[in-house]
Short mmCIF file of C-alpha atoms and ligand atoms in Angstrom, two decimals:
data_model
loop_
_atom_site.label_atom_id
_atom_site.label_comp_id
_atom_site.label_asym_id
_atom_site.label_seq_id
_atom_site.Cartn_x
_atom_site.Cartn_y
_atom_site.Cartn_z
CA UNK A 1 12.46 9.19 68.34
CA UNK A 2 14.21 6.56 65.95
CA UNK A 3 17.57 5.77 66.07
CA UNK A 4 18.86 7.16 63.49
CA UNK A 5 17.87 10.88 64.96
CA UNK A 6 19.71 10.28 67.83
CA UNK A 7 22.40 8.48 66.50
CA UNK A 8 23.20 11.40 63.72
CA UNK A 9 21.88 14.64 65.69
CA UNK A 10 19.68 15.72 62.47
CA UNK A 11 18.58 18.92 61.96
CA UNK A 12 15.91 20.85 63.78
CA UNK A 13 14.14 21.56 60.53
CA UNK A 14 13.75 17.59 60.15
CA UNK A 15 10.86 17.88 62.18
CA UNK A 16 9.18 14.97 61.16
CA UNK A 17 11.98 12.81 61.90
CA UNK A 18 11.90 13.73 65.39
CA UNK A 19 8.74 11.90 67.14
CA UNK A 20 5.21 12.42 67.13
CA UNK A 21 4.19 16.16 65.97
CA UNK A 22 1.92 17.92 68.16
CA UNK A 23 -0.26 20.41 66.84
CA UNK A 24 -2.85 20.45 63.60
CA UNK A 25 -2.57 18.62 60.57
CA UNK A 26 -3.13 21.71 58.26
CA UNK A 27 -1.75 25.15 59.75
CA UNK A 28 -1.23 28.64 58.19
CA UNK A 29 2.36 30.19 58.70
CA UNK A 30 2.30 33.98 58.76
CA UNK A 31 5.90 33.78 58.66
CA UNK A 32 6.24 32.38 55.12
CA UNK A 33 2.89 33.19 53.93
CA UNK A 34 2.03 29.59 53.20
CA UNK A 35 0.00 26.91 54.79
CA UNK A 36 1.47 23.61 55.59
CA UNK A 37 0.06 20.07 55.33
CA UNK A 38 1.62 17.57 57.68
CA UNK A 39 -1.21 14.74 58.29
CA UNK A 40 -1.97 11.67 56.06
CA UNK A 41 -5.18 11.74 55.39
CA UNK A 42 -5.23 15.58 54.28
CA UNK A 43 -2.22 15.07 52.17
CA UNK A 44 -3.38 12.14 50.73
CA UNK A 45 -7.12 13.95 49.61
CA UNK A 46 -5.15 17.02 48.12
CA UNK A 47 -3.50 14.79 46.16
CA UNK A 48 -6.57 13.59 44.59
CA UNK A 49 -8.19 16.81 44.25
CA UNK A 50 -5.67 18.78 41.47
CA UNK A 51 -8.66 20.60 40.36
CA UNK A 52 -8.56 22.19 43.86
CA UNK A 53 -4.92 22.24 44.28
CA UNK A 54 -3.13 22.92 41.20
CA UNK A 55 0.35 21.91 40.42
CA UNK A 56 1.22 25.28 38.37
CA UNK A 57 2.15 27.17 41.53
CA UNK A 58 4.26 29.92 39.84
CA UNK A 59 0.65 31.64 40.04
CA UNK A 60 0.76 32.05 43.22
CA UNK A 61 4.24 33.63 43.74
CA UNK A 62 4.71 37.37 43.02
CA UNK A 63 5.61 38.22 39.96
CA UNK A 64 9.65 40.31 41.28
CA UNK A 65 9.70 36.95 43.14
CA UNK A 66 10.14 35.09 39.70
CA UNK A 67 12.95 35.51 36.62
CA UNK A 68 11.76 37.01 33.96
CA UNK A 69 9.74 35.36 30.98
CA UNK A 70 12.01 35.51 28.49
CA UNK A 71 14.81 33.98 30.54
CA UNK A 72 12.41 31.21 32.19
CA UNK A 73 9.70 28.94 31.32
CA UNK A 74 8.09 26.42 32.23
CA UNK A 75 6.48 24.89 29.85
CA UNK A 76 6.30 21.53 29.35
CA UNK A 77 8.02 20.85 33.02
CA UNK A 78 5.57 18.24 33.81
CA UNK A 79 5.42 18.53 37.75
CA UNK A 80 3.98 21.98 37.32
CA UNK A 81 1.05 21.39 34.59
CA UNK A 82 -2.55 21.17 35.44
CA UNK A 83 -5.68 18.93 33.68
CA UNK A 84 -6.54 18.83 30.79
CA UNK A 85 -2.71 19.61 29.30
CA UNK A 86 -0.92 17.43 31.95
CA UNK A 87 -2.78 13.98 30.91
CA UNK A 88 -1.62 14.79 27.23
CA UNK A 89 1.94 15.98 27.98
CA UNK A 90 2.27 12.85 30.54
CA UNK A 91 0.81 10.09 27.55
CA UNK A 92 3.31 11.28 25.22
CA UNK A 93 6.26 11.14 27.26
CA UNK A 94 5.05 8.12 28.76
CA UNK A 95 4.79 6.57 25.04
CA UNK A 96 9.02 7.05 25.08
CA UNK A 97 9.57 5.88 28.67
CA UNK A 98 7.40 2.87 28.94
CA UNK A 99 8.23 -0.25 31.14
CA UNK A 100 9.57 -2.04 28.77
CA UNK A 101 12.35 0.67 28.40
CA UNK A 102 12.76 0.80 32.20
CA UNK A 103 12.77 -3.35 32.86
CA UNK A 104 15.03 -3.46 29.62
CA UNK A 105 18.06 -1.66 31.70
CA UNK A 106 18.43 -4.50 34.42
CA UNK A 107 21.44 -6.25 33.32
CA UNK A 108 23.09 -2.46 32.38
CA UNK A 109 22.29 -1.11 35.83
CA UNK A 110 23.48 -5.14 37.57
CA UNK A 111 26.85 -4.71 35.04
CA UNK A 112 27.37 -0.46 36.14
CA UNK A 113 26.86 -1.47 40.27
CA UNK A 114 29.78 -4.09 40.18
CA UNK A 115 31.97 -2.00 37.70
CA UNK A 116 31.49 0.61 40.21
CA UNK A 117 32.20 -1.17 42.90
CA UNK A 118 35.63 -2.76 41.76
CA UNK A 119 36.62 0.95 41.09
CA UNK A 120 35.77 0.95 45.32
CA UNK A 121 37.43 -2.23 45.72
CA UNK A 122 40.51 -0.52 44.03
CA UNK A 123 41.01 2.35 45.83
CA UNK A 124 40.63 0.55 48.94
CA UNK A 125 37.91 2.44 50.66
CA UNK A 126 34.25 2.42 50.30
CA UNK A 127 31.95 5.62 50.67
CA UNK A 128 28.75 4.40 49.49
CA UNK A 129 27.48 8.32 47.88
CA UNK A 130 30.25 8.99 45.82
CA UNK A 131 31.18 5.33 44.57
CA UNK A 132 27.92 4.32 44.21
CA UNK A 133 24.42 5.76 45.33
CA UNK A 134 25.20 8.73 43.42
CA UNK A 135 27.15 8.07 39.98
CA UNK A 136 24.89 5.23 39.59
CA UNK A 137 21.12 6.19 38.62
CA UNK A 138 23.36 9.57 37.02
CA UNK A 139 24.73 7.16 34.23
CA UNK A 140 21.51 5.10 33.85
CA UNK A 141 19.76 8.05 33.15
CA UNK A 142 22.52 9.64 31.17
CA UNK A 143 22.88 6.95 28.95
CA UNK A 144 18.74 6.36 28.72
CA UNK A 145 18.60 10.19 27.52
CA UNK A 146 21.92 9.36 25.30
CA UNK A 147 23.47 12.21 26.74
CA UNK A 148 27.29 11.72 27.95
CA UNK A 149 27.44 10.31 31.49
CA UNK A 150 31.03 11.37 31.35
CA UNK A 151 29.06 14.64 31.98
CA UNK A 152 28.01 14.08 35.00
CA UNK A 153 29.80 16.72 36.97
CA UNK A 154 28.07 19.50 35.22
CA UNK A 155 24.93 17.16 35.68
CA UNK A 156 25.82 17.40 39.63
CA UNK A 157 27.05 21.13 40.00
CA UNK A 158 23.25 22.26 38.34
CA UNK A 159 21.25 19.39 40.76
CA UNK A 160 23.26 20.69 44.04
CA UNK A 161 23.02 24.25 42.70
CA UNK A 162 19.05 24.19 42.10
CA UNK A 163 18.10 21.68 44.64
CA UNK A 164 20.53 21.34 47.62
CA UNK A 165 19.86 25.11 49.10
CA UNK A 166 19.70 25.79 52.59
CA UNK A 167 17.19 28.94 52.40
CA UNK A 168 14.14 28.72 53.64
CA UNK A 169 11.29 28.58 51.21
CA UNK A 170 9.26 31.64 51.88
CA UNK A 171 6.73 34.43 50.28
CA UNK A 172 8.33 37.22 52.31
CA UNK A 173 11.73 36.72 51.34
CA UNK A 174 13.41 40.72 51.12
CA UNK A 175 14.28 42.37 47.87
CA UNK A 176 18.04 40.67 48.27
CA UNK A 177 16.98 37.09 49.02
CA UNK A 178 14.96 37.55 46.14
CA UNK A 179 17.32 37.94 43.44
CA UNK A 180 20.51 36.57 44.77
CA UNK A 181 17.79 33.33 44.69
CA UNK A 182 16.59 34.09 41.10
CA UNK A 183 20.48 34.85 40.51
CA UNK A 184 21.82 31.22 41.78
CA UNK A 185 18.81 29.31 40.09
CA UNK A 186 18.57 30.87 36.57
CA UNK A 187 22.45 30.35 35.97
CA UNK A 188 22.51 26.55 36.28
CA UNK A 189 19.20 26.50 34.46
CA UNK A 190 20.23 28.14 31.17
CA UNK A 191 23.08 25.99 31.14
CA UNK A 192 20.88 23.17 31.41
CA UNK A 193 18.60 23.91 29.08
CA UNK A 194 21.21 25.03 26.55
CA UNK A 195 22.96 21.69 26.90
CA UNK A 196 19.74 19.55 25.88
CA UNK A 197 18.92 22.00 23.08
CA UNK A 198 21.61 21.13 21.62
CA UNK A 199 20.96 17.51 22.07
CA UNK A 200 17.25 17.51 21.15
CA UNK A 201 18.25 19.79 17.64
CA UNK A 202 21.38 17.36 16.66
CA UNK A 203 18.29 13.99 17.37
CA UNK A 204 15.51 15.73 15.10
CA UNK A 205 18.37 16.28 12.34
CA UNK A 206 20.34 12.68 13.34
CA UNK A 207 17.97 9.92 14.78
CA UNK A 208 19.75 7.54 17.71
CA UNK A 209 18.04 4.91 19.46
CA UNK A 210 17.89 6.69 22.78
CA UNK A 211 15.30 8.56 25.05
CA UNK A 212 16.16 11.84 23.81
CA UNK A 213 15.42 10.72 19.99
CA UNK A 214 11.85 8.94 21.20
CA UNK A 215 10.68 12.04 22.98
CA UNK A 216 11.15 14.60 19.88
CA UNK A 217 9.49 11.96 17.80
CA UNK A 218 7.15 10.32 20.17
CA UNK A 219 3.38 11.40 18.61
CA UNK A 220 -0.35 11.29 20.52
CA UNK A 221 -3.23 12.38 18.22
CA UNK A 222 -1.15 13.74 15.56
CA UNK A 223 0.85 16.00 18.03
CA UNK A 224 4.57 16.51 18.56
CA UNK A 225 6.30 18.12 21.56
CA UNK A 226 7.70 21.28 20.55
CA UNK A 227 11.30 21.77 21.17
CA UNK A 228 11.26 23.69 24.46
CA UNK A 229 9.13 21.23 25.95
CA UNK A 230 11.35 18.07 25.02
CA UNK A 231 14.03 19.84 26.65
CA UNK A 232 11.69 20.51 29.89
CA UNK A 233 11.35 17.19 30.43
CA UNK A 234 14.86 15.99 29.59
CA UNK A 235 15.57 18.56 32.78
CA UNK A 236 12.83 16.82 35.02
CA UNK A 237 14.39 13.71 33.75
CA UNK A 238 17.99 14.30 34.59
CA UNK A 239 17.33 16.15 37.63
CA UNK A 240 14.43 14.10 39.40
CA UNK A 241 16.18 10.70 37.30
CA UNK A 242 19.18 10.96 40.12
CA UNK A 243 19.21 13.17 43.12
CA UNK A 244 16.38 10.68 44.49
CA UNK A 245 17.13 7.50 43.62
CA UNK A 246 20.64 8.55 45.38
CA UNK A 247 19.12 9.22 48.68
CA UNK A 248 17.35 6.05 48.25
CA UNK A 249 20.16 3.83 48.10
CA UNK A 250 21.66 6.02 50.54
CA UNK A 251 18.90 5.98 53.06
CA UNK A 252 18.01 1.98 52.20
CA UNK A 253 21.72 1.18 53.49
CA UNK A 254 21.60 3.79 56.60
CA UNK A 255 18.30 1.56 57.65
CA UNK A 256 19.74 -1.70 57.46
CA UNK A 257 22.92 -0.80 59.52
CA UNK A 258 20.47 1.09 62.12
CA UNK A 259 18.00 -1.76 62.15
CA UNK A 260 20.74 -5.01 62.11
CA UNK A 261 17.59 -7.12 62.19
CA UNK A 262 16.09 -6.43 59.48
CA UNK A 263 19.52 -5.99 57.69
CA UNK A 264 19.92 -9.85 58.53
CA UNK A 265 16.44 -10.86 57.70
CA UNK A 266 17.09 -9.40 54.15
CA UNK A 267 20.10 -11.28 54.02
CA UNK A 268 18.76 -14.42 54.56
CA UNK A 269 15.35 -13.62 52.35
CA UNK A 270 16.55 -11.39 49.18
CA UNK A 271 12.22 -11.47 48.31
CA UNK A 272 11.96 -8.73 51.31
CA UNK A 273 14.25 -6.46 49.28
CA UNK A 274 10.80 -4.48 47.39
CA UNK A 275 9.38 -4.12 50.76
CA UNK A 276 12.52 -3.12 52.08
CA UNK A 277 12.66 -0.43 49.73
CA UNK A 278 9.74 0.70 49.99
CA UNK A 279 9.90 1.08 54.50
CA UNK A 280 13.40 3.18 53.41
CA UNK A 281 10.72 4.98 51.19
CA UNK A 282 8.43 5.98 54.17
CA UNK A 283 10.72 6.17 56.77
CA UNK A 284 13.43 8.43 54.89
CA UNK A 285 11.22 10.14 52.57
CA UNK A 286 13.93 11.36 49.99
CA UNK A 287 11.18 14.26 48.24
CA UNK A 288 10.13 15.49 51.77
CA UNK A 289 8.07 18.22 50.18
CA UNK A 290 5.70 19.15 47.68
CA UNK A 291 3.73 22.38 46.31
CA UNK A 292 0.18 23.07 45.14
CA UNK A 293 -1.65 26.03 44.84
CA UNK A 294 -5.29 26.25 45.61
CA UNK A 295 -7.54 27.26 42.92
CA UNK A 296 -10.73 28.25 45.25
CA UNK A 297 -11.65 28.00 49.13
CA UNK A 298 -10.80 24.59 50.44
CA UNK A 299 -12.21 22.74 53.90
CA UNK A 300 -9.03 20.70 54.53
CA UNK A 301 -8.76 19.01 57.96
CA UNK A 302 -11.11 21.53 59.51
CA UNK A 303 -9.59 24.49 58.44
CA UNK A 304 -10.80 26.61 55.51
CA UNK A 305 -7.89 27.60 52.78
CA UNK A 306 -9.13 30.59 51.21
CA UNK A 307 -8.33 30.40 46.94
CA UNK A 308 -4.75 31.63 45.47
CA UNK A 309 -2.41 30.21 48.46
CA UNK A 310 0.04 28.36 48.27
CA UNK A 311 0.46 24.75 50.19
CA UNK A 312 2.98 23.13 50.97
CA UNK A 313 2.44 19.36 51.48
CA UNK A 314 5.11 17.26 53.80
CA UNK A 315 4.82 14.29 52.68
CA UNK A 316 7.96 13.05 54.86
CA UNK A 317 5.70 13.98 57.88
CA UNK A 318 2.66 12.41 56.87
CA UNK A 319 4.58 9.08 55.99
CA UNK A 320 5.22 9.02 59.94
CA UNK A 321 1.38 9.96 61.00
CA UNK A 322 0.43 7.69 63.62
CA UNK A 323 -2.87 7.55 62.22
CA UNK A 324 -1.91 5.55 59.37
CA UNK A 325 0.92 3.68 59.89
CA UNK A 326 0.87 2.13 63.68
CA UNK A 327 4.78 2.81 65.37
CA UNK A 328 5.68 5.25 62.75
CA UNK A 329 8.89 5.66 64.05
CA UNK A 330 9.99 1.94 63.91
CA UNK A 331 11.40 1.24 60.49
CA UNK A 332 9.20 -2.32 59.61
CA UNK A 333 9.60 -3.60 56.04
CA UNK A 334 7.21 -5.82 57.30
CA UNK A 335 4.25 -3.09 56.72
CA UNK A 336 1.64 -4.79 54.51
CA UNK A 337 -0.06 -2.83 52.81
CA UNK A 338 2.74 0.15 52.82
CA UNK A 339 0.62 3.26 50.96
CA UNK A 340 3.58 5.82 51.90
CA UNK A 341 3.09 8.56 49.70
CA UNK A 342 6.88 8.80 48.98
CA UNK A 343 6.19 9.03 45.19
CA UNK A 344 3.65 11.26 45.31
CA UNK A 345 -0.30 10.26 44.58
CA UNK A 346 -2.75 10.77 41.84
CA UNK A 347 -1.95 11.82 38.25
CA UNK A 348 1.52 13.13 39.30
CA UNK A 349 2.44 10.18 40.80
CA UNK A 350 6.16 9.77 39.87
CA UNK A 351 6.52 8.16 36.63
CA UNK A 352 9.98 6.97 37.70
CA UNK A 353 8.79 5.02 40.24
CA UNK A 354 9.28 1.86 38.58
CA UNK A 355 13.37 2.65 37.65
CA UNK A 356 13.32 3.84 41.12
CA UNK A 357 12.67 0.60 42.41
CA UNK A 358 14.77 -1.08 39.96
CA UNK A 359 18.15 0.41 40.81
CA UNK A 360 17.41 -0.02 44.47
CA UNK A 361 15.91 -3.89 43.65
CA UNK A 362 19.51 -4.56 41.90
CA UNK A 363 22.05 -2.55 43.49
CA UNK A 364 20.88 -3.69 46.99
CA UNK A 365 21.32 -7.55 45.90
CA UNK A 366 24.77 -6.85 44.56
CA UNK A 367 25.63 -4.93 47.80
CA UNK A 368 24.58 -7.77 49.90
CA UNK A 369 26.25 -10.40 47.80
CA UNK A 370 29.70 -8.65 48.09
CA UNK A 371 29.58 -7.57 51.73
CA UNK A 372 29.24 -9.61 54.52
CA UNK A 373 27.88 -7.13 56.67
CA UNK A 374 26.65 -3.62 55.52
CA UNK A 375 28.25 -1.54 58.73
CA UNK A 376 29.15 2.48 58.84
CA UNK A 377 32.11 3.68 59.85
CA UNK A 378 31.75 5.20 63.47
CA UNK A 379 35.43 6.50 62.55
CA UNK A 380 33.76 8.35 59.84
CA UNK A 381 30.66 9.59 60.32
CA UNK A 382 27.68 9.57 57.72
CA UNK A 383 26.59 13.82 56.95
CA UNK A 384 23.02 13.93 55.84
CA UNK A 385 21.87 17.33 53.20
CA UNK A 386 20.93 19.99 55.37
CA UNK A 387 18.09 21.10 52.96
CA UNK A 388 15.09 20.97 54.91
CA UNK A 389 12.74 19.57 51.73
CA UNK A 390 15.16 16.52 51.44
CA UNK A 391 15.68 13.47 53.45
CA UNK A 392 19.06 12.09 52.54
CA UNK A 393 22.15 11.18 52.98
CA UNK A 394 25.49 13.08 51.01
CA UNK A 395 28.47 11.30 52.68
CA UNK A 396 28.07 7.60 54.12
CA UNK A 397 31.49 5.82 54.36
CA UNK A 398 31.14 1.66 55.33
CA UNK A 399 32.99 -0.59 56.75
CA UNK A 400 35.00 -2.99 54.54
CA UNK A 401 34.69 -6.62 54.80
C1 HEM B 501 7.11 12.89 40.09
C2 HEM B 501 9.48 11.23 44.00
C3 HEM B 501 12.65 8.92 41.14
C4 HEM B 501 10.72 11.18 37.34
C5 HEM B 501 7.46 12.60 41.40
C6 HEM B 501 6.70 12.99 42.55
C7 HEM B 501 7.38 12.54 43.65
C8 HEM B 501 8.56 11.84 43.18
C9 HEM B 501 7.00 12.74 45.10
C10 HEM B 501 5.36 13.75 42.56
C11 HEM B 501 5.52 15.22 42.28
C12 HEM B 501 4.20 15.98 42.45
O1 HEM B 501 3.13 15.39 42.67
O2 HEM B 501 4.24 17.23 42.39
C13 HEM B 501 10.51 10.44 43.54
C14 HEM B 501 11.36 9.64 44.41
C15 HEM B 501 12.24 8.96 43.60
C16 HEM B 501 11.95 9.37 42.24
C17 HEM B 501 11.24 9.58 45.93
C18 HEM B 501 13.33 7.99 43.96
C19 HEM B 501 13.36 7.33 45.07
C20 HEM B 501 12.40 9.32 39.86
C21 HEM B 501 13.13 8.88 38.70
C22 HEM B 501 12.60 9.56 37.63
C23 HEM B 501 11.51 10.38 38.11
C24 HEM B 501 14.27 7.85 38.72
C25 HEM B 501 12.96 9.51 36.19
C26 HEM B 501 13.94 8.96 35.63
C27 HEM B 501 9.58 11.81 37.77
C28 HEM B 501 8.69 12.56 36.89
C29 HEM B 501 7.65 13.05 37.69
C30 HEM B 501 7.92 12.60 39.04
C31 HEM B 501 8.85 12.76 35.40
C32 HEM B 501 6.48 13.93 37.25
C33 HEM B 501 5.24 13.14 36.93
C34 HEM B 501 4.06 14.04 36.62
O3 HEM B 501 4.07 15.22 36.99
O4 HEM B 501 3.11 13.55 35.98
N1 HEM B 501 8.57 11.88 41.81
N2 HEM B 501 10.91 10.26 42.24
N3 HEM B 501 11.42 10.21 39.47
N4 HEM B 501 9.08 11.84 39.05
FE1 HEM B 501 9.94 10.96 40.62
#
């Protein structure tokens, strides 16, 4: 068991966080209706196979389970779309958020971390969420869309509200769960998708040099994205663009105050900060959990998966299966090569990956340049999100000085 599990008492649900799992890699749960992936090597082939396990998993759910048609859709929500579409939809949005956009925003996201943390400095107390881990990648990716970052607390209230839910995900919720759950999701996603409507109409009829403009003109063979789909992605983007790379930073700092050792090798050698980043990565997996659906029978780690289930794949479990990474519970930056599967694998791999890194790469520097010591407060301690698919931190007050 590391540390930080007994330091913080996490939640049952956290399995993976507490020791070695017994039991198989792949496991059908009558209770949910779903099977379950936990080991590396499963995860990792599933991955690789999305012609066996498709991303479009709405298929699989029961139809009362799901809002109706007119009120939801999904198209053009990249984590959900299958080969051949996905490879198109993913080269056109990738032709608006290339590298060169993402490397492009260092000095903007170096400038934000210290304005951000005067305003700390100021107010004489530091909690690193809420001064820093959160409103940062929110206003990078605000401003990247060209949407107003002084917007972010509607931004925030429709994250928490579709993402930071306590229920368990199931197939036999009850008639009530069902649509109290269909009730609490499809309000903060019409206002979402109303929002960057109106964005994406007001860029077709008045080009800007932002994300949003790029993306309803970007062009691959002669095709556009049509309007609902621009405004998909713009969701993935402001959604995915900032509830992770918050538990990053958040879970990068818990790890260096748990491990002081490798807090003070960092210190001294600022080139361990990527592979810093990416241990935090493995060992605090901030997407715990993904979902495919199969398409036909699968043999996956000796069990057969008959065709239409749904699978859920733990990917925070399988970044701590002994058979791939030796001492899984020991956070080592020092891993070499590190092939957590934090972002994902394969065609979905997470195409923020590389901003990811960035605003930890930067705002990690800056934090160690302006505090001696990264310490939390035993005064005040550090609350993680209950939700069981997340692995992160909400509230994590330092130390001054
Ligand atoms: C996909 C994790 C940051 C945008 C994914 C996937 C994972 C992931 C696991 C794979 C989903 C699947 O296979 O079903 C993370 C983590 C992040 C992070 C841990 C931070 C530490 C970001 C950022 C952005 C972003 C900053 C954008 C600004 C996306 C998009 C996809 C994706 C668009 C879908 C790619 C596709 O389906 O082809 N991410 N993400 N992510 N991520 Fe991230």
């Amino acid at each position: 068991m590391s540390d930080i599990v007994k330091r913080y008492d996490l939640p049952e649900r956290h399995f993976w966080l507490h020791g070695p799992r017994s039991g198989p890699p792949v496991e059908f749960d009558a209770r949910t209706g779903m099977w379950n992936v936990y080991g590396y090597p499963e995860l990792h082939e599933v991955l690789g196979d999305p012609a066996t396990y498709s991303s479009d998993t709405m298929r699989v759910v029961p139809k009362e389970m799901l809002p109706s048609e007119d009120d939801f859709s999904l198209k053009g929500f990249i984590t959900q779309i299958d080969p051949p579409e996905h490879g198109k939809l993913r080269k056109l949005v990738s032709s608006a958020f290339t590298r060169k956009v993402v490397g492009d925003l260092e000095p903007r996201i170096a400038a934000l971390t210290h304005e951000l943390l005067d305003a700390a400095r100021e107010r004489g107390r530091f909690e690193l969420v809420s001064d820093l881990a959160y409103p940062l990648p929110v206003i990078v990716i605000a401003e990247l869309l060209g949407v107003s970052s002084g917007d972010r607390a509607l931004f925030k209230q429709w994250a928490d509200a579709l993402f930071q839910r306590d229920a368990e995900i199931s197939l036999n919720q009850s008639a009530e769960e069902r649509s109290a759950d269909i009730e609490a999701t499809m309000k903060p996603w019409k206002e979402m998708s109303a929002y960057l409507a109106g964005h994406a109409a007001e860029r077709r009829r008045q080009p800007r040099g932002d994300l949003l403009t790029r993306l309803v003109e970007a062009e691959v063979d002669g095709e556009r994205l049509p309007d609902d789909q621009v405004v998909n992605f713009a969701i993935v983007l402001l959604l995915a663009g900032h509830i992770t790379t918050t538990m990053l930073l958040g879970n990068t700092v818990l790890c260096l105050d748990a491990f002081p050792e490798q807090q003070a090798g960092v210190r001294a050698d600022r080139s361990a900060i990527p592979a810093v980043i990416e241990e935090s990565i493995r060992f605090l997996t901030p997407f715990a959990l993904l979902g495919r659906a199969t398409t036909r029978e699968a043999r996956l780690g000796g069990v057969t998966i008959p065709a239409d289930q749904m699978v859920m794949l733990w990917l925070g479990a399988a970044n701590r299966d002994p058979r791939q990474f030796p001492d899984p519970d020991v956070f080592d930056p020092d891993r070499d090569p590190n092939p957590h599967l934090g972002f994902g694998r394969g065609i979905h791999f997470c195409l923020g990956a590389p901003l990811a890194r960035l605003e930890g790469r930067v705002a990690l520097n800056i934090l160690l340049d302006r505090f001696d010591t990264l310490r939390t407060d035993p005064a005040d301690p550090v609350q993680f999100i209950p939700t069981p698919s997340l692995t992160g931190v909400r509230r994590l007050p330092l130390m001054q000085g």
